[in-house]
Amino acid sequence: EVDRVVAGDLERLSVLGTRRLAGLVRAETYRRDPASAVARVARAEADRFVSCRPAPDCMVQLTCLLPVAQGVAAYAALVRAADTAQARGDGRTRGQVMADELVIRITGQARADAVPLAVHLVMPADTLLARGSQSARVVGHGPVPAEVARRLVAAAPRLASWVRRLYAEPHGRLVAMDSDQRYFPHGLAEFITLRDDTCRTPYCDAPIRHIDHITPYADGGPTSETNGQGLCERCNHARQAPGWSARTVFRDIVPGSAPGAAHEVVLTTPTEHRNTSRSPNR
C-alpha cells in the first residue's frame, strides 16, 4: 500500500531528494500502522549509544544515536552557541565552534584543547623528551606522530596530567607487575589494556571490557602481566565454553628492531584450529 501511494505520483517523486523521499515513506508507514510505529520507537530508544572511531590525520568520529527529541535539542544548542560566537566576531568557522562547544559541554573543560592526558597518551621517553621521532599512541585511537603527541602534552592542564613511568628489563618485559590476587588489580589491568589496545582474539578489534587469565586461575594460572590479556565481553564468555584453550608465547622481535620480546597468545578452538595474536605494544 505504501509503495502504491508513494510511486503513484511519478512527477512528485522526480523532484524529491533522498532525504525527503525517505521521510515520505516513513510518514505513510506511520499513518497506516501507528501501533507498530510506536513499538519500534520504544525498542529503538533502548538502543541508544555513543561510539568513537579513528579517522585520518589524528582525528576521530564521535557518533551518538539518540531519541529524536534529545538529538535535535543537542544539535540546536550547538547551533545557537555557534551563532552567538560568530555574532561576537569569533574567527572560527561554524563547524569549528560547534565541535569545540561539544567538547567543552561534555567534559566541563574551560577550553576544548585543555584535555587532561588521562586519555592515555602512551609514548617512549625519547619521544616525550624530544630526543626521538618514534610515534606515540592514544588508546582507543591508534598511533599519532611524535610532534603531535608532544603538543598534546604541552597543551594539557597542569596538575591534571601526569607521566607514569614503566620500567622493563633488557629483554623488554616489565618488572614488578605480578600479583597473587584472583582479580587483576587496577594498575595491572590498566597496563594490560594499554598494552593490548583492543580485544586480543584474532580478527576481533572490539574494545577491551575484561582482563582474562590466559591460563585459567583455577588451573594454576598466575595473576600477572604475562598471563593476562584484554578481551571484549563476547570473546571472554566464548572462551569459557568446552574445547577452548590458550597459552602465552614470547618471541624475539624481528632482527634489527629495538630489543625486546613480543607477547603472543596461541588460541586453540574446539575444532583444533590455532590462531596467534601478538600484542601491538611491547
mmCIF file of C-alpha atoms in Angstrom:
data_model
loop_
_atom_site.group_PDB
_atom_site.id
_atom_site.type_symbol
_atom_site.label_atom_id
_atom_site.label_comp_id
_atom_site.label_asym_id
_atom_site.label_seq_id
_atom_site.Cartn_x
_atom_site.Cartn_y
_atom_site.Cartn_z
ATOM 1 C CA GLU A 1 0.000 0.000 0.000
ATOM 2 C CA VAL A 2 2.850 2.397 0.809
ATOM 3 C CA ASP A 3 4.579 1.541 -2.470
ATOM 4 C CA ARG A 4 1.365 2.213 -4.373
ATOM 5 C CA VAL A 5 0.828 5.603 -2.747
ATOM 6 C CA VAL A 6 4.435 6.775 -2.947
ATOM 7 C CA ALA A 7 5.051 5.586 -6.513
ATOM 8 C CA GLY A 8 1.641 6.650 -7.745
ATOM 9 C CA ASP A 9 2.794 10.188 -8.494
ATOM 10 C CA LEU A 10 5.995 9.937 -10.521
ATOM 11 C CA GLU A 11 6.032 13.658 -11.198
ATOM 12 C CA ARG A 12 6.247 14.375 -7.477
ATOM 13 C CA LEU A 13 8.933 11.740 -6.992
ATOM 14 C CA SER A 14 11.104 13.234 -9.725
ATOM 15 C CA VAL A 15 11.782 16.365 -7.645
ATOM 16 C CA LEU A 16 12.325 14.678 -4.262
ATOM 17 C CA GLY A 17 15.772 14.176 -2.806
ATOM 18 C CA THR A 18 16.698 11.003 -0.939
ATOM 19 C CA ARG A 19 16.042 12.520 2.474
ATOM 20 C CA ARG A 20 12.575 13.812 1.610
ATOM 21 C CA LEU A 21 11.687 10.565 -0.138
ATOM 22 C CA ALA A 22 12.657 8.534 2.931
ATOM 23 C CA GLY A 23 10.606 10.893 5.104
ATOM 24 C CA LEU A 24 7.582 10.448 2.841
ATOM 25 C CA VAL A 25 7.831 6.657 3.092
ATOM 26 C CA ARG A 26 8.109 6.795 6.888
ATOM 27 C CA ALA A 27 5.130 9.131 7.187
ATOM 28 C CA GLU A 28 2.937 6.877 5.049
ATOM 29 C CA THR A 29 4.050 3.835 7.041
ATOM 30 C CA TYR A 30 3.332 5.506 10.389
ATOM 31 C CA ARG A 31 -0.129 6.538 9.237
ATOM 32 C CA ARG A 32 -1.111 3.004 8.255
ATOM 33 C CA ASP A 33 0.328 1.148 11.250
ATOM 34 C CA PRO A 34 0.672 3.577 14.177
ATOM 35 C CA ALA A 35 0.813 0.873 16.877
ATOM 36 C CA SER A 36 3.794 -0.849 15.300
ATOM 37 C CA ALA A 37 5.494 2.506 14.774
ATOM 38 C CA VAL A 38 5.201 3.349 18.476
ATOM 39 C CA ALA A 39 6.527 -0.089 19.451
ATOM 40 C CA ARG A 40 9.511 0.294 17.128
ATOM 41 C CA VAL A 41 10.287 3.708 18.594
ATOM 42 C CA ALA A 42 10.307 2.236 22.106
ATOM 43 C CA ARG A 43 12.688 -0.533 21.030
ATOM 44 C CA ALA A 44 14.919 1.930 19.178
ATOM 45 C CA GLU A 45 15.266 4.175 22.255
ATOM 46 C CA ALA A 46 16.711 1.212 24.141
ATOM 47 C CA ASP A 47 19.484 1.001 21.516
ATOM 48 C CA ARG A 48 20.879 4.497 22.113
ATOM 49 C CA PHE A 49 24.679 4.552 22.294
ATOM 50 C CA VAL A 50 27.869 6.545 21.755
ATOM 51 C CA SER A 51 30.859 5.279 19.745
ATOM 52 C CA CYS A 52 34.305 6.612 18.876
ATOM 53 C CA ARG A 53 36.109 5.563 15.683
ATOM 54 C CA PRO A 54 39.511 6.619 14.344
ATOM 55 C CA ALA A 55 39.585 8.978 11.360
ATOM 56 C CA PRO A 56 42.520 10.042 9.162
ATOM 57 C CA ASP A 57 45.090 12.639 10.274
ATOM 58 C CA CYS A 58 44.747 12.114 14.051
ATOM 59 C CA MET A 59 41.021 12.818 14.078
ATOM 60 C CA VAL A 60 38.148 10.732 15.436
ATOM 61 C CA GLN A 61 34.473 10.388 14.627
ATOM 62 C CA LEU A 62 32.415 10.655 17.819
ATOM 63 C CA THR A 63 28.955 9.336 16.968
ATOM 64 C CA CYS A 64 25.823 9.131 19.083
ATOM 65 C CA LEU A 65 22.449 7.553 18.393
ATOM 66 C CA LEU A 66 19.766 9.365 20.396
ATOM 67 C CA PRO A 67 15.971 9.649 20.567
ATOM 68 C CA VAL A 68 14.861 12.298 18.122
ATOM 69 C CA ALA A 69 13.898 14.956 20.688
ATOM 70 C CA GLN A 70 17.197 14.654 22.565
ATOM 71 C CA GLY A 71 19.316 14.615 19.410
ATOM 72 C CA VAL A 72 17.574 17.614 17.868
ATOM 73 C CA ALA A 73 17.796 19.559 21.153
ATOM 74 C CA ALA A 74 21.523 18.842 21.485
ATOM 75 C CA TYR A 75 22.210 19.895 17.900
ATOM 76 C CA ALA A 76 20.102 23.056 18.302
ATOM 77 C CA ALA A 77 22.105 24.030 21.406
ATOM 78 C CA LEU A 78 25.357 23.739 19.453
ATOM 79 C CA VAL A 79 23.903 25.775 16.584
ATOM 80 C CA ARG A 80 22.852 28.549 18.990
ATOM 81 C CA ALA A 81 26.346 28.562 20.517
ATOM 82 C CA ALA A 82 27.893 28.891 17.052
ATOM 83 C CA ASP A 83 25.509 31.703 16.058
ATOM 84 C CA THR A 84 26.300 33.596 19.272
ATOM 85 C CA ALA A 85 30.059 33.203 18.841
ATOM 86 C CA GLN A 86 30.034 34.342 15.214
ATOM 87 C CA ALA A 87 27.806 37.298 16.083
ATOM 88 C CA ARG A 88 30.519 38.375 18.516
ATOM 89 C CA GLY A 89 33.148 38.200 15.792
ATOM 90 C CA ASP A 90 34.622 34.783 16.557
ATOM 91 C CA GLY A 91 37.058 33.897 13.774
ATOM 92 C CA ARG A 92 36.340 30.174 13.860
ATOM 93 C CA THR A 93 34.071 28.536 11.320
ATOM 94 C CA ARG A 94 30.602 27.437 12.325
ATOM 95 C CA GLY A 95 31.647 23.798 12.382
ATOM 96 C CA GLN A 96 34.716 24.549 14.498
ATOM 97 C CA VAL A 97 32.676 26.435 17.091
ATOM 98 C CA MET A 98 30.131 23.618 17.306
ATOM 99 C CA ALA A 99 32.852 20.979 17.699
ATOM 100 C CA ASP A 100 34.671 22.970 20.396
ATOM 101 C CA GLU A 101 31.432 23.675 22.241
ATOM 102 C CA LEU A 102 30.547 19.977 22.199
ATOM 103 C CA VAL A 103 33.842 19.070 23.883
ATOM 104 C CA ILE A 104 33.514 21.873 26.453
ATOM 105 C CA ARG A 105 29.963 20.935 27.436
ATOM 106 C CA ILE A 106 30.638 17.211 27.695
ATOM 107 C CA THR A 107 33.943 17.397 29.575
ATOM 108 C CA GLY A 108 33.373 20.528 31.635
ATOM 109 C CA GLN A 109 36.722 21.956 30.500
ATOM 110 C CA ALA A 110 37.317 25.659 30.150
ATOM 111 C CA ARG A 111 38.690 25.184 26.626
ATOM 112 C CA ALA A 112 38.270 22.426 24.075
ATOM 113 C CA ASP A 113 42.022 21.810 23.815
ATOM 114 C CA ALA A 114 42.596 21.684 27.591
ATOM 115 C CA VAL A 115 42.407 17.891 27.638
ATOM 116 C CA PRO A 116 43.812 16.104 30.712
ATOM 117 C CA LEU A 117 46.019 13.288 29.474
ATOM 118 C CA ALA A 118 44.139 10.660 31.429
ATOM 119 C CA VAL A 119 43.004 9.788 27.905
ATOM 120 C CA HIS A 120 46.144 7.583 27.964
ATOM 121 C CA LEU A 121 48.698 9.002 25.599
ATOM 122 C CA VAL A 122 51.444 6.369 25.520
ATOM 123 C CA MET A 123 54.923 7.188 24.232
ATOM 124 C CA PRO A 124 58.588 6.250 24.732
ATOM 125 C CA ALA A 125 60.630 8.567 26.933
ATOM 126 C CA ASP A 126 62.754 9.699 23.982
ATOM 127 C CA THR A 127 59.626 10.865 22.183
ATOM 128 C CA LEU A 128 58.374 12.759 25.229
ATOM 129 C CA LEU A 129 61.734 14.485 25.716
ATOM 130 C CA ALA A 130 62.063 15.386 22.015
ATOM 131 C CA ARG A 131 65.046 13.082 21.539
ATOM 132 C CA GLY A 132 63.305 10.696 19.149
ATOM 133 C CA SER A 133 60.667 10.506 16.458
ATOM 134 C CA GLN A 134 59.003 7.190 17.343
ATOM 135 C CA SER A 135 55.240 7.657 17.184
ATOM 136 C CA ALA A 136 53.075 7.725 20.299
ATOM 137 C CA ARG A 137 49.681 6.106 20.714
ATOM 138 C CA VAL A 138 46.341 7.306 22.015
ATOM 139 C CA VAL A 139 44.465 4.344 23.471
ATOM 140 C CA GLY A 140 41.245 3.803 21.564
ATOM 141 C CA HIS A 141 42.526 5.694 18.531
ATOM 142 C CA GLY A 142 45.932 4.440 17.437
ATOM 143 C CA PRO A 143 49.318 5.948 16.538
ATOM 144 C CA VAL A 144 49.944 9.693 16.391
ATOM 145 C CA PRO A 145 53.115 11.492 15.178
ATOM 146 C CA ALA A 146 55.708 12.243 17.836
ATOM 147 C CA GLU A 147 55.433 16.024 17.409
ATOM 148 C CA VAL A 148 51.636 15.901 17.714
ATOM 149 C CA ALA A 149 51.978 13.867 20.917
ATOM 150 C CA ARG A 150 54.341 16.456 22.397
ATOM 151 C CA ARG A 151 51.877 19.220 21.531
ATOM 152 C CA LEU A 152 49.125 17.342 23.365
ATOM 153 C CA VAL A 153 51.345 17.099 26.438
ATOM 154 C CA ALA A 154 52.209 20.797 26.261
ATOM 155 C CA ALA A 155 48.528 21.806 25.968
ATOM 156 C CA ALA A 156 47.329 19.620 28.855
ATOM 157 C CA PRO A 157 46.359 21.462 32.063
ATOM 158 C CA ARG A 158 48.964 21.389 34.812
ATOM 159 C CA LEU A 159 48.223 19.167 37.820
ATOM 160 C CA ALA A 160 45.568 17.355 35.788
ATOM 161 C CA SER A 161 48.114 15.361 33.784
ATOM 162 C CA TRP A 162 50.985 13.184 34.825
ATOM 163 C CA VAL A 163 53.652 10.865 33.478
ATOM 164 C CA ARG A 164 53.567 7.233 34.565
ATOM 165 C CA ARG A 165 56.917 5.543 34.047
ATOM 166 C CA LEU A 166 57.080 1.808 33.356
ATOM 167 C CA TYR A 167 60.461 0.099 33.654
ATOM 168 C CA ALA A 168 61.453 -3.033 31.765
ATOM 169 C CA GLU A 169 64.315 -5.488 31.903
ATOM 170 C CA PRO A 170 66.783 -5.692 28.957
ATOM 171 C CA HIS A 171 64.562 -8.212 27.162
ATOM 172 C CA GLY A 172 61.617 -5.803 27.183
ATOM 173 C CA ARG A 173 59.481 -7.482 29.856
ATOM 174 C CA LEU A 174 58.068 -5.441 32.718
ATOM 175 C CA VAL A 175 59.358 -5.942 36.238
ATOM 176 C CA ALA A 176 57.252 -5.956 39.443
ATOM 177 C CA MET A 177 53.963 -6.428 37.626
ATOM 178 C CA ASP A 178 52.889 -9.770 39.139
ATOM 179 C CA SER A 179 50.163 -10.189 41.754
ATOM 180 C CA ASP A 180 48.833 -13.005 43.954
ATOM 181 C CA GLN A 181 45.268 -11.705 43.752
ATOM 182 C CA ARG A 182 42.484 -13.554 41.978
ATOM 183 C CA TYR A 183 41.363 -10.420 40.160
ATOM 184 C CA PHE A 184 43.752 -8.175 38.280
ATOM 185 C CA PRO A 185 44.431 -5.078 40.407
ATOM 186 C CA HIS A 186 43.641 -1.746 38.840
ATOM 187 C CA GLY A 187 47.204 -0.781 37.884
ATOM 188 C CA LEU A 188 47.969 -4.138 36.280
ATOM 189 C CA ALA A 189 44.618 -4.263 34.476
ATOM 190 C CA GLU A 190 45.206 -0.752 33.178
ATOM 191 C CA PHE A 191 48.652 -1.686 31.888
ATOM 192 C CA ILE A 192 47.333 -4.775 30.055
ATOM 193 C CA THR A 193 44.636 -2.613 28.476
ATOM 194 C CA LEU A 194 47.276 -0.153 27.291
ATOM 195 C CA ARG A 195 49.491 -2.968 26.023
ATOM 196 C CA ASP A 196 46.782 -4.817 24.062
ATOM 197 C CA ASP A 197 44.767 -1.800 22.856
ATOM 198 C CA THR A 198 41.829 -3.911 21.577
ATOM 199 C CA CYS A 199 40.468 -7.434 22.110
ATOM 200 C CA ARG A 200 43.280 -9.971 21.660
ATOM 201 C CA THR A 201 41.135 -12.561 19.866
ATOM 202 C CA PRO A 202 42.399 -12.775 16.259
ATOM 203 C CA TYR A 203 40.251 -10.772 13.817
ATOM 204 C CA CYS A 204 38.350 -9.062 16.671
ATOM 205 C CA ASP A 205 39.185 -5.405 17.309
ATOM 206 C CA ALA A 206 36.352 -4.643 19.732
ATOM 207 C CA PRO A 207 37.099 -2.504 22.816
ATOM 208 C CA ILE A 208 38.551 -4.336 25.830
ATOM 209 C CA ARG A 209 35.986 -4.984 28.558
ATOM 210 C CA HIS A 210 37.534 -7.873 30.548
ATOM 211 C CA ILE A 211 41.070 -8.785 31.653
ATOM 212 C CA ASP A 212 41.343 -12.543 31.217
ATOM 213 C CA HIS A 213 43.685 -15.177 32.663
ATOM 214 C CA ILE A 214 45.228 -16.882 29.619
ATOM 215 C CA THR A 215 45.911 -19.979 31.713
ATOM 216 C CA PRO A 216 42.803 -20.044 33.928
ATOM 217 C CA TYR A 217 43.278 -19.145 37.575
ATOM 218 C CA ALA A 218 41.539 -22.413 38.529
ATOM 219 C CA ASP A 219 44.276 -24.292 36.643
ATOM 220 C CA GLY A 220 47.068 -22.521 38.474
ATOM 221 C CA GLY A 221 47.455 -19.557 36.133
ATOM 222 C CA PRO A 222 49.014 -16.551 37.890
ATOM 223 C CA THR A 223 47.538 -13.068 38.006
ATOM 224 C CA SER A 224 50.382 -11.498 36.066
ATOM 225 C CA GLU A 225 51.164 -9.324 33.067
ATOM 226 C CA THR A 226 52.415 -12.370 31.162
ATOM 227 C CA ASN A 227 49.281 -14.420 31.894
ATOM 228 C CA GLY A 228 46.839 -11.580 31.275
ATOM 229 C CA GLN A 229 45.134 -10.449 28.088
ATOM 230 C CA GLY A 230 42.466 -7.932 27.224
ATOM 231 C CA LEU A 231 39.262 -9.347 25.711
ATOM 232 C CA CYS A 232 35.884 -7.996 24.739
ATOM 233 C CA GLU A 233 32.948 -9.335 26.735
ATOM 234 C CA ARG A 234 31.756 -11.663 23.980
ATOM 235 C CA CYS A 235 35.156 -13.296 23.391
ATOM 236 C CA ASN A 236 35.800 -13.765 27.098
ATOM 237 C CA HIS A 237 32.477 -15.562 27.534
ATOM 238 C CA ALA A 238 33.082 -17.688 24.428
ATOM 239 C CA ARG A 239 36.428 -18.851 25.847
ATOM 240 C CA GLN A 240 34.635 -20.420 28.812
ATOM 241 C CA ALA A 241 32.970 -22.995 26.555
ATOM 242 C CA PRO A 242 34.449 -26.523 26.412
ATOM 243 C CA GLY A 243 37.230 -27.088 23.892
ATOM 244 C CA TRP A 244 38.858 -23.645 24.014
ATOM 245 C CA SER A 245 42.397 -23.207 25.320
ATOM 246 C CA ALA A 246 45.156 -20.609 25.161
ATOM 247 C CA ARG A 247 48.812 -20.300 26.069
ATOM 248 C CA THR A 248 51.354 -17.482 26.217
ATOM 249 C CA VAL A 249 54.435 -17.378 23.993
ATOM 250 C CA PHE A 250 57.276 -14.842 23.999
ATOM 251 C CA ARG A 251 59.207 -14.422 20.769
ATOM 252 C CA ASP A 252 62.090 -12.155 19.874
ATOM 253 C CA ILE A 253 61.222 -9.117 17.824
ATOM 254 C CA VAL A 254 62.271 -9.094 14.175
ATOM 255 C CA PRO A 255 66.099 -8.852 13.978
ATOM 256 C CA GLY A 256 67.308 -5.306 13.543
ATOM 257 C CA SER A 257 64.477 -3.733 15.531
ATOM 258 C CA ALA A 258 64.595 -2.438 19.088
ATOM 259 C CA PRO A 259 65.425 -5.086 21.719
ATOM 260 C CA GLY A 260 62.540 -6.774 23.465
ATOM 261 C CA ALA A 261 60.065 -9.598 23.257
ATOM 262 C CA ALA A 262 56.582 -9.730 21.788
ATOM 263 C CA HIS A 263 53.712 -11.050 23.923
ATOM 264 C CA GLU A 264 51.877 -13.655 21.849
ATOM 265 C CA VAL A 265 48.848 -15.775 22.682
ATOM 266 C CA VAL A 266 48.137 -19.017 20.821
ATOM 267 C CA LEU A 267 44.384 -19.683 20.884
ATOM 268 C CA THR A 268 43.128 -23.198 20.133
ATOM 269 C CA THR A 269 39.476 -23.585 19.121
ATOM 270 C CA PRO A 270 37.212 -26.604 19.728
ATOM 271 C CA THR A 271 37.920 -27.630 16.101
ATOM 272 C CA GLU A 272 41.689 -27.694 16.845
ATOM 273 C CA HIS A 273 42.385 -24.596 14.749
ATOM 274 C CA ARG A 274 45.221 -22.485 16.154
ATOM 275 C CA ASN A 275 45.351 -18.720 15.830
ATOM 276 C CA THR A 276 48.112 -16.480 17.152
ATOM 277 C CA SER A 277 47.681 -12.890 18.278
ATOM 278 C CA ARG A 278 50.604 -10.593 19.034
ATOM 279 C CA SER A 279 50.216 -7.618 21.313
ATOM 280 C CA PRO A 280 50.756 -4.467 19.219
ATOM 281 C CA ASN A 281 52.735 -2.828 22.029
ATOM 282 C CA ARG A 282 55.612 -4.331 23.997
#
